[in-house]
PDB file of C-alpha atoms in Angstrom:
ATOM      1  CA  UNK A   1      16.340   2.629  16.214  1.00 65.00           C
ATOM      2  CA  UNK A   2      16.036   0.550  13.059  1.00 72.00           C
ATOM      3  CA  UNK A   3      12.454   0.525  11.507  1.00 88.00           C
ATOM      4  CA  UNK A   4      12.874  -3.041  11.341  1.00 93.00           C
ATOM      5  CA  UNK A   5      15.370  -5.185  12.657  1.00 93.00           C
ATOM      6  CA  UNK A   6      16.595  -8.535  12.722  1.00 94.00           C
ATOM      7  CA  UNK A   7      19.635 -10.874  14.589  1.00 90.00           C
ATOM      8  CA  UNK A   8      21.779 -11.468  11.386  1.00 88.00           C
ATOM      9  CA  UNK A   9      23.083 -14.417  12.681  1.00 88.00           C
ATOM     10  CA  UNK A  10      24.047 -16.960  11.446  1.00 94.00           C
ATOM     11  CA  UNK A  11      21.037 -18.974  12.540  1.00 96.00           C
ATOM     12  CA  UNK A  12      22.862 -23.170  12.853  1.00 97.00           C
ATOM     13  CA  UNK A  13      20.294 -25.566  12.723  1.00 97.00           C
ATOM     14  CA  UNK A  14      20.501 -29.400  11.312  1.00 97.00           C
ATOM     15  CA  UNK A  15      18.926 -31.015   8.780  1.00 97.00           C
ATOM     16  CA  UNK A  16      14.911 -32.065   9.826  1.00 97.00           C
ATOM     17  CA  UNK A  17      15.296 -29.102  12.395  1.00 97.00           C
ATOM     18  CA  UNK A  18      12.646 -25.809  13.294  1.00 97.00           C
ATOM     19  CA  UNK A  19      14.358 -22.744  12.943  1.00 97.00           C
ATOM     20  CA  UNK A  20      12.807 -19.781  13.632  1.00 97.00           C
ATOM     21  CA  UNK A  21      13.947 -16.785  12.416  1.00 97.00           C
ATOM     22  CA  UNK A  22      12.756 -13.371  14.203  1.00 96.00           C
ATOM     23  CA  UNK A  23      11.974  -9.972  13.311  1.00 96.00           C
ATOM     24  CA  UNK A  24      11.328  -6.615  15.346  1.00 95.00           C
ATOM     25  CA  UNK A  25      10.143  -3.258  13.982  1.00 94.00           C
ATOM     26  CA  UNK A  26       9.163   0.274  14.969  1.00 92.00           C
ATOM     27  CA  UNK A  27       6.312   1.785  13.272  1.00 86.00           C
ATOM     28  CA  UNK A  28       2.904   0.546  14.905  1.00 84.00           C
ATOM     29  CA  UNK A  29       1.256   1.955  11.913  1.00 83.00           C
ATOM     30  CA  UNK A  30       2.521  -1.553  10.002  1.00 83.00           C
ATOM     31  CA  UNK A  31       0.462  -3.101   8.476  1.00 84.00           C
ATOM     32  CA  UNK A  32       1.465  -5.947   5.880  1.00 89.00           C
ATOM     33  CA  UNK A  33       4.417  -7.968   6.940  1.00 93.00           C
ATOM     34  CA  UNK A  34       6.802 -10.111   4.117  1.00 94.00           C
ATOM     35  CA  UNK A  35       9.670 -12.607   4.389  1.00 96.00           C
ATOM     36  CA  UNK A  36      12.073 -13.009   1.521  1.00 96.00           C
ATOM     37  CA  UNK A  37      14.447 -15.317   0.558  1.00 97.00           C
ATOM     38  CA  UNK A  38      18.059 -14.778  -0.320  1.00 97.00           C
ATOM     39  CA  UNK A  39      19.905 -17.112  -2.094  1.00 96.00           C
ATOM     40  CA  UNK A  40      23.868 -16.256  -2.200  1.00 92.00           C
ATOM     41  CA  UNK A  41      24.181 -14.197  -5.456  1.00 89.00           C
ATOM     42  CA  UNK A  42      20.624 -13.945  -5.606  1.00 94.00           C
ATOM     43  CA  UNK A  43      17.804 -12.121  -5.866  1.00 96.00           C
ATOM     44  CA  UNK A  44      15.412 -11.639  -2.705  1.00 96.00           C
ATOM     45  CA  UNK A  45      11.487 -13.601  -3.608  1.00 95.00           C
ATOM     46  CA  UNK A  46       8.688 -13.663  -1.367  1.00 93.00           C
ATOM     47  CA  UNK A  47       8.072 -16.452   0.142  1.00 94.00           C
ATOM     48  CA  UNK A  48       5.035 -15.242   2.965  1.00 92.00           C
ATOM     49  CA  UNK A  49       3.324 -12.830   3.724  1.00 91.00           C
ATOM     50  CA  UNK A  50       1.126 -12.274   6.883  1.00 93.00           C
ATOM     51  CA  UNK A  51      -1.288  -9.112   7.785  1.00 90.00           C
ATOM     52  CA  UNK A  52      -3.411 -10.234  10.791  1.00 90.00           C
ATOM     53  CA  UNK A  53      -2.301 -10.839  13.891  1.00 92.00           C
ATOM     54  CA  UNK A  54      -1.362 -15.030  14.310  1.00 94.00           C
ATOM     55  CA  UNK A  55      -0.301 -17.393  12.120  1.00 95.00           C
ATOM     56  CA  UNK A  56      -0.141 -18.425   8.908  1.00 95.00           C
ATOM     57  CA  UNK A  57       0.783 -21.556   7.462  1.00 96.00           C
ATOM     58  CA  UNK A  58       2.124 -22.397   3.746  1.00 95.00           C
ATOM     59  CA  UNK A  59       3.666 -25.904   3.552  1.00 96.00           C
ATOM     60  CA  UNK A  60       6.397 -25.879   5.581  1.00 97.00           C
ATOM     61  CA  UNK A  61       6.509 -22.286   6.693  1.00 97.00           C
ATOM     62  CA  UNK A  62       4.363 -20.030   9.274  1.00 97.00           C
ATOM     63  CA  UNK A  63       4.121 -16.758   9.769  1.00 96.00           C
ATOM     64  CA  UNK A  64       3.694 -15.301  13.341  1.00 97.00           C
ATOM     65  CA  UNK A  65       2.129 -11.596  13.276  1.00 96.00           C
ATOM     66  CA  UNK A  66       1.979  -9.964  17.052  1.00 94.00           C
ATOM     67  CA  UNK A  67       1.208  -6.157  16.652  1.00 92.00           C
ATOM     68  CA  UNK A  68       1.418  -5.905  20.172  1.00 92.00           C
ATOM     69  CA  UNK A  69       4.655  -6.541  20.932  1.00 92.00           C
ATOM     70  CA  UNK A  70       5.963  -5.258  17.158  1.00 93.00           C
ATOM     71  CA  UNK A  71       7.559  -8.718  16.253  1.00 93.00           C
ATOM     72  CA  UNK A  72       7.072 -11.100  13.169  1.00 96.00           C
ATOM     73  CA  UNK A  73       8.789 -14.532  12.980  1.00 97.00           C
ATOM     74  CA  UNK A  74       9.247 -17.269  10.471  1.00 98.00           C
ATOM     75  CA  UNK A  75       9.266 -21.022  11.122  1.00 98.00           C
ATOM     76  CA  UNK A  76      10.311 -23.525   8.838  1.00 98.00           C
ATOM     77  CA  UNK A  77       9.657 -26.702   9.568  1.00 98.00           C
ATOM     78  CA  UNK A  78      11.967 -30.125   8.605  1.00 97.00           C
ATOM     79  CA  UNK A  79      14.456 -27.694   8.305  1.00 97.00           C
ATOM     80  CA  UNK A  80      16.492 -29.159   5.054  1.00 97.00           C
ATOM     81  CA  UNK A  81      20.192 -27.457   3.495  1.00 96.00           C
ATOM     82  CA  UNK A  82      18.682 -26.511   0.594  1.00 97.00           C
ATOM     83  CA  UNK A  83      16.893 -23.443   3.410  1.00 97.00           C
ATOM     84  CA  UNK A  84      20.075 -22.276   3.587  1.00 97.00           C
ATOM     85  CA  UNK A  85      19.981 -18.575   2.740  1.00 97.00           C
ATOM     86  CA  UNK A  86      19.585 -14.843   4.093  1.00 97.00           C
ATOM     87  CA  UNK A  87      15.908 -14.573   5.303  1.00 97.00           C
ATOM     88  CA  UNK A  88      14.361 -11.043   4.937  1.00 96.00           C
ATOM     89  CA  UNK A  89      11.830  -9.300   7.214  1.00 96.00           C
ATOM     90  CA  UNK A  90       9.890  -6.506   5.429  1.00 93.00           C
ATOM     91  CA  UNK A  91       7.675  -4.039   6.511  1.00 91.00           C
ATOM     92  CA  UNK A  92       4.983  -1.859   4.022  1.00 86.00           C
ATOM     93  CA  UNK A  93       4.805   1.537   5.022  1.00 80.00           C
ATOM     94  CA  UNK A  94       3.601   2.489   1.771  1.00 74.00           C
ATOM     95  CA  UNK A  95       7.094   1.569   0.826  1.00 78.00           C
ATOM     96  CA  UNK A  96       8.986  -1.658   1.912  1.00 85.00           C
ATOM     97  CA  UNK A  97      11.390  -1.127   4.754  1.00 89.00           C
ATOM     98  CA  UNK A  98      13.807  -4.060   5.100  1.00 92.00           C
ATOM     99  CA  UNK A  99      15.710  -5.541   7.699  1.00 93.00           C
ATOM    100  CA  UNK A 100      19.384  -6.554   6.949  1.00 93.00           C
ATOM    101  CA  UNK A 101      18.133 -10.442   6.653  1.00 95.00           C
ATOM    102  CA  UNK A 102      18.983 -13.016   9.128  1.00 96.00           C
ATOM    103  CA  UNK A 103      21.726 -16.229   7.322  1.00 96.00           C
ATOM    104  CA  UNK A 104      20.394 -19.242   7.992  1.00 97.00           C
ATOM    105  CA  UNK A 105      22.340 -22.580   7.688  1.00 97.00           C
ATOM    106  CA  UNK A 106      20.785 -25.865   7.804  1.00 97.00           C
ATOM    107  CA  UNK A 107      23.915 -29.335   8.088  1.00 95.00           C
ATOM    108  CA  UNK A 108      23.347 -32.212   7.005  1.00 92.00           C
TER     109      UNK A 108
ATOM    110  CA  UNK B   1       7.890 -15.588 -18.553  1.00 86.00           C
ATOM    111  CA  UNK B   2       6.925 -13.132 -16.055  1.00 83.00           C
ATOM    112  CA  UNK B   3      10.558 -11.317 -15.374  1.00 94.00           C
ATOM    113  CA  UNK B   4      12.544  -8.119 -14.427  1.00 97.00           C
ATOM    114  CA  UNK B   5      15.130  -7.747 -16.621  1.00 97.00           C
ATOM    115  CA  UNK B   6      18.326  -5.959 -15.335  1.00 97.00           C
ATOM    116  CA  UNK B   7      21.313  -4.877 -17.863  1.00 97.00           C
ATOM    117  CA  UNK B   8      24.477  -5.349 -17.129  1.00 97.00           C
ATOM    118  CA  UNK B   9      24.672  -7.772 -14.681  1.00 96.00           C
ATOM    119  CA  UNK B  10      28.478  -6.923 -13.637  1.00 96.00           C
ATOM    120  CA  UNK B  11      30.101  -3.886 -14.729  1.00 95.00           C
ATOM    121  CA  UNK B  12      33.014  -2.103 -12.990  1.00 96.00           C
ATOM    122  CA  UNK B  13      34.003   1.456 -13.950  1.00 94.00           C
ATOM    123  CA  UNK B  14      35.919   4.392 -13.116  1.00 95.00           C
ATOM    124  CA  UNK B  15      35.652   7.463 -10.874  1.00 96.00           C
ATOM    125  CA  UNK B  16      33.426  10.011 -13.229  1.00 95.00           C
ATOM    126  CA  UNK B  17      31.993   7.625 -16.025  1.00 96.00           C
ATOM    127  CA  UNK B  18      28.202   7.950 -17.024  1.00 96.00           C
ATOM    128  CA  UNK B  19      26.532   4.730 -16.882  1.00 96.00           C
ATOM    129  CA  UNK B  20      23.093   3.723 -17.023  1.00 97.00           C
ATOM    130  CA  UNK B  21      21.497   0.218 -15.729  1.00 98.00           C
ATOM    131  CA  UNK B  22      18.321  -0.796 -17.565  1.00 98.00           C
ATOM    132  CA  UNK B  23      15.361  -2.292 -16.547  1.00 98.00           C
ATOM    133  CA  UNK B  24      12.721  -3.516 -17.852  1.00 98.00           C
ATOM    134  CA  UNK B  25       9.651  -5.782 -16.391  1.00 97.00           C
ATOM    135  CA  UNK B  26       6.985  -7.629 -18.619  1.00 96.00           C
ATOM    136  CA  UNK B  27       4.185  -7.856 -15.800  1.00 93.00           C
ATOM    137  CA  UNK B  28       2.398  -4.408 -16.759  1.00 93.00           C
ATOM    138  CA  UNK B  29       3.265  -3.820 -13.031  1.00 92.00           C
ATOM    139  CA  UNK B  30       2.774  -0.001 -12.395  1.00 90.00           C
ATOM    140  CA  UNK B  31       5.318   0.474  -9.335  1.00 90.00           C
ATOM    141  CA  UNK B  32       9.398   0.255  -9.927  1.00 93.00           C
ATOM    142  CA  UNK B  33      12.119   0.517  -7.810  1.00 94.00           C
ATOM    143  CA  UNK B  34      15.906   0.405  -7.761  1.00 97.00           C
ATOM    144  CA  UNK B  35      17.915  -1.083  -4.610  1.00 97.00           C
ATOM    145  CA  UNK B  36      21.102  -1.099  -3.774  1.00 97.00           C
ATOM    146  CA  UNK B  37      22.282  -3.663  -1.441  1.00 96.00           C
ATOM    147  CA  UNK B  38      25.972  -3.437   0.742  1.00 94.00           C
ATOM    148  CA  UNK B  39      26.962  -5.697   3.742  1.00 89.00           C
ATOM    149  CA  UNK B  40      25.786  -4.813   7.543  1.00 85.00           C
ATOM    150  CA  UNK B  41      23.093  -2.118   5.518  1.00 88.00           C
ATOM    151  CA  UNK B  42      20.552  -5.002   3.474  1.00 88.00           C
ATOM    152  CA  UNK B  43      18.231  -3.682   1.003  1.00 92.00           C
ATOM    153  CA  UNK B  44      18.045   0.419   1.217  1.00 94.00           C
ATOM    154  CA  UNK B  45      16.238   2.016  -1.462  1.00 94.00           C
ATOM    155  CA  UNK B  46      17.005   4.516  -4.610  1.00 97.00           C
ATOM    156  CA  UNK B  47      14.303   5.871  -6.674  1.00 96.00           C
ATOM    157  CA  UNK B  48      10.836   4.500  -6.687  1.00 93.00           C
ATOM    158  CA  UNK B  49       8.023   5.314  -9.391  1.00 93.00           C
ATOM    159  CA  UNK B  50       4.276   4.773  -8.523  1.00 88.00           C
ATOM    160  CA  UNK B  51       3.451   4.852 -12.517  1.00 90.00           C
ATOM    161  CA  UNK B  52       4.507   6.544 -15.800  1.00 93.00           C
ATOM    162  CA  UNK B  53       6.030  10.489 -15.292  1.00 93.00           C
ATOM    163  CA  UNK B  54       5.644   9.976 -11.773  1.00 92.00           C
ATOM    164  CA  UNK B  55       9.337   9.148 -10.008  1.00 95.00           C
ATOM    165  CA  UNK B  56      10.163  10.040  -6.199  1.00 93.00           C
ATOM    166  CA  UNK B  57      12.946   9.242  -4.084  1.00 95.00           C
ATOM    167  CA  UNK B  58      13.777   6.959  -1.701  1.00 93.00           C
ATOM    168  CA  UNK B  59      15.862   6.541   0.786  1.00 91.00           C
ATOM    169  CA  UNK B  60      19.231   7.181  -0.616  1.00 96.00           C
ATOM    170  CA  UNK B  61      18.895   8.537  -4.012  1.00 97.00           C
ATOM    171  CA  UNK B  62      22.315  11.008  -4.228  1.00 97.00           C
ATOM    172  CA  UNK B  63      24.235  10.559  -6.886  1.00 97.00           C
ATOM    173  CA  UNK B  64      21.403   8.793  -8.786  1.00 98.00           C
ATOM    174  CA  UNK B  65      18.804   9.507 -11.041  1.00 98.00           C
ATOM    175  CA  UNK B  66      16.271   7.943 -12.940  1.00 98.00           C
ATOM    176  CA  UNK B  67      12.966   8.070 -15.309  1.00 96.00           C
ATOM    177  CA  UNK B  68      10.032   6.260 -16.315  1.00 97.00           C
ATOM    178  CA  UNK B  69       8.864   7.424 -19.738  1.00 97.00           C
ATOM    179  CA  UNK B  70       7.565   3.747 -20.240  1.00 96.00           C
ATOM    180  CA  UNK B  71       5.487   1.800 -18.208  1.00 95.00           C
ATOM    181  CA  UNK B  72       7.610  -1.243 -18.703  1.00 97.00           C
ATOM    182  CA  UNK B  73      11.260   0.621 -18.166  1.00 98.00           C
ATOM    183  CA  UNK B  74      13.232   2.502 -15.324  1.00 98.00           C
ATOM    184  CA  UNK B  75      16.695   3.111 -16.449  1.00 98.00           C
ATOM    185  CA  UNK B  76      18.934   3.649 -13.242  1.00 98.00           C
ATOM    186  CA  UNK B  77      21.914   6.878 -14.422  1.00 98.00           C
ATOM    187  CA  UNK B  78      24.949   7.189 -12.517  1.00 97.00           C
ATOM    188  CA  UNK B  79      25.809  10.862 -13.525  1.00 94.00           C
ATOM    189  CA  UNK B  80      28.912  10.285 -12.222  1.00 96.00           C
ATOM    190  CA  UNK B  81      30.315   7.225 -10.484  1.00 97.00           C
ATOM    191  CA  UNK B  82      32.045   7.509  -7.416  1.00 97.00           C
ATOM    192  CA  UNK B  83      34.187   4.283  -5.780  1.00 97.00           C
ATOM    193  CA  UNK B  84      31.046   4.881  -2.751  1.00 96.00           C
ATOM    194  CA  UNK B  85      28.141   3.706  -5.030  1.00 97.00           C
ATOM    195  CA  UNK B  86      29.930   0.361  -5.602  1.00 97.00           C
ATOM    196  CA  UNK B  87      27.345  -2.031  -4.660  1.00 97.00           C
ATOM    197  CA  UNK B  88      25.004  -4.653  -5.606  1.00 97.00           C
ATOM    198  CA  UNK B  89      21.860  -3.007  -7.223  1.00 98.00           C
ATOM    199  CA  UNK B  90      18.487  -4.687  -7.431  1.00 98.00           C
ATOM    200  CA  UNK B  91      15.282  -3.408  -9.607  1.00 97.00           C
ATOM    201  CA  UNK B  92      12.207  -4.371  -9.192  1.00 95.00           C
ATOM    202  CA  UNK B  93       7.935  -4.163  -9.565  1.00 94.00           C
ATOM    203  CA  UNK B  94       5.159  -4.708  -8.038  1.00 90.00           C
ATOM    204  CA  UNK B  95       1.243  -4.305  -8.895  1.00 86.00           C
ATOM    205  CA  UNK B  96      -0.195  -1.686  -6.761  1.00 76.00           C
ATOM    206  CA  UNK B  97      -3.304  -1.835  -5.308  1.00 66.00           C
ATOM    207  CA  UNK B  98      -5.551   0.885  -5.516  1.00 56.00           C
ATOM    208  CA  UNK B  99      -4.569   4.541  -4.168  1.00 55.00           C
ATOM    209  CA  UNK B 100      -1.238   3.800  -5.223  1.00 58.00           C
ATOM    210  CA  UNK B 101       0.043   1.951  -2.706  1.00 61.00           C
ATOM    211  CA  UNK B 102       2.128  -0.939  -3.624  1.00 64.00           C
ATOM    212  CA  UNK B 103       0.890  -4.740  -2.468  1.00 70.00           C
ATOM    213  CA  UNK B 104       4.481  -5.045  -0.777  1.00 74.00           C
ATOM    214  CA  UNK B 105       4.845  -8.578  -3.185  1.00 85.00           C
ATOM    215  CA  UNK B 106       8.104  -7.245  -5.185  1.00 90.00           C
ATOM    216  CA  UNK B 107       9.567  -9.063  -8.208  1.00 93.00           C
ATOM    217  CA  UNK B 108      13.021  -8.793  -8.451  1.00 96.00           C
ATOM    218  CA  UNK B 109      15.562  -8.751 -11.079  1.00 97.00           C
ATOM    219  CA  UNK B 110      18.675 -10.948 -11.257  1.00 96.00           C
ATOM    220  CA  UNK B 111      21.006  -7.827  -9.473  1.00 97.00           C
ATOM    221  CA  UNK B 112      23.466  -5.736 -11.101  1.00 97.00           C
ATOM    222  CA  UNK B 113      27.153  -5.375  -9.577  1.00 97.00           C
ATOM    223  CA  UNK B 114      28.583  -2.579  -9.928  1.00 97.00           C
ATOM    224  CA  UNK B 115      31.846  -1.576  -8.708  1.00 97.00           C
ATOM    225  CA  UNK B 116      33.527   2.027  -9.471  1.00 96.00           C
ATOM    226  CA  UNK B 117      37.597   2.050  -8.922  1.00 95.00           C
TER     227      UNK B 117
END
């Protein structure tokens, strides 16, 4: 079992819809969780992090963490074509362990 | 401007010809790391450094060397490149919490695309 798992996608959503990206992890000792966005041909950039169970909102982005079920998700409200990218989930176990990413496509 | 700078950005080389990819950060970060990114495999850590003169292996260190003589620089050395090292390489840095654990907030360089023929 991979330490961090994501569906590779692509996840296609229409402009204005909510995009929901999911990630599961295997190590129950994980304490902090991160979402990175990577545009094609570019480097990853941090967009959200979450440490506690529940929701954390930042603009159009909401990170959700459920430690009991070992999943973390990212919701993007009012999706825009500029949100089209690969979203990498990462778990901090003293070092970051990355998932393989989910490709999101937002179509007009 | 706070940044991580990698060079070269693109390189085509031949098997066995030693090469170095440089990485420099201007944010006074203690933690630095090298990753390679391959389709379907995601980002995999090659080596990391918690501070000057402190380096350790990541998940895929075979065929690579690193050094950390100065805080700002963390070069990646391929002594004898092979075709399976064809990949996109990222250098990253991060501030550290007390105790040396990195915060998870990585700042990435722009990437170096390496092709080994």
